[in-house]
Coordinates of C-alpha atoms in Angstrom, one line a residue:
X1 CA 0.0 0.0 0.0
X2 CA 2.8 2.4 0.9
X3 CA 4.6 1.7 -2.4
X4 CA 1.3 2.2 -4.3
X5 CA 0.7 5.5 -2.6
X6 CA 4.3 6.7 -3.2
X7 CA 4.0 5.7 -6.9
X8 CA 0.7 7.6 -7.2
X9 CA 2.2 10.7 -5.5
X10 CA 5.2 10.6 -7.8
X11 CA 2.9 10.3 -10.9
X12 CA 1.0 13.4 -9.6
X13 CA 4.4 15.1 -9.1
X14 CA 3.6 15.8 -5.4
X15 CA 6.3 15.7 -2.8
X16 CA 6.3 16.4 0.9
X17 CA 7.9 19.8 0.2
X18 CA 5.4 20.7 -2.4
X19 CA 2.5 19.7 -0.1
X20 CA 4.1 21.8 2.7
X21 CA 4.5 24.8 0.3
X22 CA 0.8 24.4 -0.7
X23 CA -0.1 24.5 3.0
X24 CA 2.1 27.5 3.5
X25 CA 0.2 29.3 0.7
X26 CA -3.1 28.6 2.3
X27 CA -1.9 29.8 5.7
X28 CA -0.4 32.9 4.1
X29 CA -3.8 33.6 2.6
X30 CA -5.4 33.1 6.0
X31 CA -2.9 35.5 7.7
X32 CA -3.5 38.2 5.0
X33 CA -7.3 37.8 5.4
X34 CA -7.0 38.2 9.2
X35 CA -5.0 41.5 8.7
X36 CA -7.4 42.8 6.0
X37 CA -10.6 42.0 7.8
X38 CA -9.7 42.1 11.5
X39 CA -12.3 44.8 12.1
X40 CA -15.1 42.5 10.9
X41 CA -17.1 40.6 13.6
X42 CA -18.1 38.1 11.0
X43 CA -14.5 36.9 10.6
X44 CA -14.5 33.4 12.1
X45 CA -12.5 30.3 11.8
X46 CA -15.1 28.9 9.4
X47 CA -14.7 32.0 7.2
X48 CA -10.9 31.7 7.3
X49 CA -11.1 28.0 6.5
X50 CA -13.4 28.6 3.5
X51 CA -11.0 31.2 2.1
X52 CA -8.2 28.7 2.3
X53 CA -10.3 25.9 0.8
X54 CA -9.9 23.9 4.0
X55 CA -12.2 22.4 6.6
X56 CA -12.1 24.3 9.9
X57 CA -10.5 21.2 11.5
X58 CA -7.7 21.0 8.9
X59 CA -7.0 24.7 9.1
X60 CA -6.8 24.3 12.9
X61 CA -4.3 21.5 12.6
X62 CA -2.1 23.2 10.0
X63 CA -2.3 26.5 11.9
X64 CA -1.3 24.9 15.3
X65 CA 1.5 23.0 13.7
X66 CA 2.9 26.2 12.0
X67 CA 2.3 28.8 14.7
X68 CA 1.7 26.9 17.9
X69 CA -1.8 28.2 18.6
X70 CA -5.3 27.8 17.1
X71 CA -6.6 30.2 14.4
X72 CA -9.1 31.6 16.9
X73 CA -6.5 32.4 19.5
X74 CA -4.4 34.0 16.9
X75 CA -7.3 36.1 15.7
X76 CA -8.1 37.2 19.3
X77 CA -4.4 38.0 19.9
X78 CA -4.3 40.2 16.7
X79 CA -7.5 42.0 17.8
X80 CA -6.0 42.7 21.2
X81 CA -2.7 43.8 19.7
X82 CA -4.6 46.3 17.4
X83 CA -6.6 47.5 20.4
X84 CA -3.4 48.1 22.3
X85 CA -2.0 50.1 19.4
X86 CA -5.2 52.2 19.1
X87 CA -5.4 52.8 22.9
X88 CA -1.8 53.9 22.9
X89 CA -2.5 56.5 20.2
X90 CA -5.3 57.8 22.5
X91 CA -7.4 59.4 19.7
X92 CA -10.4 57.1 19.7
X93 CA -13.0 56.1 22.3
X94 CA -13.1 52.6 23.6
X95 CA -16.4 52.1 21.7
X96 CA -14.7 53.1 18.5
X97 CA -11.7 50.8 19.2
X98 CA -14.1 47.9 19.9
X99 CA -15.7 48.4 16.6
X100 CA -12.4 48.8 14.7
X101 CA -11.0 45.6 16.2
X102 CA -14.0 43.3 15.6
X103 CA -15.4 43.1 19.1
X104 CA -19.1 43.3 19.6
X105 CA -19.0 46.3 21.9
X106 CA -16.8 48.0 24.6
X107 CA -17.8 45.4 27.2
X108 CA -16.7 42.5 25.0
X109 CA -13.4 44.3 24.2
X110 CA -12.9 45.0 27.9
X111 CA -13.5 41.4 29.0
X112 CA -11.1 39.9 26.4
X113 CA -8.5 42.6 26.7
X114 CA -8.4 42.4 30.5
X115 CA -8.1 38.6 30.3
X116 CA -5.1 38.8 27.9
X117 CA -3.3 42.0 29.1
X118 CA -4.3 41.7 32.7
X119 CA -5.5 45.3 32.9
X120 CA -8.6 47.0 31.5
X121 CA -8.4 49.1 28.3
X122 CA -9.0 52.3 30.2
X123 CA -6.2 51.6 32.7
X124 CA -3.9 50.5 29.9
X125 CA -4.5 53.8 28.1
X126 CA -3.8 55.8 31.3
X127 CA -0.7 53.7 31.9
X128 CA 0.6 54.3 28.4
X129 CA 0.0 58.0 28.5
X130 CA 1.8 58.3 31.8
X131 CA 4.7 56.3 30.6
X132 CA 4.9 58.3 27.3
X133 CA 4.7 61.7 29.0
X134 CA 7.3 60.7 31.6
X135 CA 9.7 59.5 28.9
X136 CA 10.1 56.0 30.4
X137 CA 8.6 54.2 27.4
X138 CA 7.9 55.0 23.8
X139 CA 5.3 53.7 21.4
X140 CA 6.5 52.6 18.0
X141 CA 4.7 52.6 14.7
X142 CA 3.5 49.0 15.3
X143 CA 1.9 50.0 18.6
X144 CA 4.2 48.0 20.8
X145 CA 5.6 49.6 24.0
X146 CA 9.3 49.3 24.2
X147 CA 11.3 49.3 27.5
X148 CA 13.6 52.1 28.4
X149 CA 13.2 52.2 32.2
X150 CA 10.9 50.4 34.6
X151 CA 8.9 47.3 34.0
X152 CA 7.1 47.4 30.7
X153 CA 6.5 44.3 28.5
X154 CA 4.9 44.8 25.2
X155 CA 2.8 42.9 22.7
X156 CA -0.2 41.6 24.6
X157 CA 1.4 40.5 27.8
X158 CA 2.0 41.7 31.3
X159 CA 3.3 45.0 32.5
X160 CA 3.5 46.3 36.1
X161 CA 1.6 49.4 37.3

């Protein structure tokens, strides 16, 4: 059976590397779609899987193998990261940020954000402003907070108040 399968694959000119490259193309398509449509609440794993011509289960398996987390967790992490960036800019209300990052409302954003970053969006905004005005941290173009002095960890994690 193995020999027959190998022969069939060789006739189709498929190798393990070409299968991996094809999987990478589909995952790249999914990553691009996440970036383009992050603000859409309708962006789900099923939508992502359909765009990659995969079942949700297959997408999950390939995604976990490539990135170490599920597509849903990645999507939530990207939404939180974008919210962090928008909060650091300080120009939009939390309601507007929730809408721009694909959360149902400010309460949904607050619940998810607090679980991931360990502080509410409002407190995060205040913390970032204080740190920026005191010169102990700076926000970069990508919205991450970079350490200069004190305890600041960027990119969706913990920081001390």
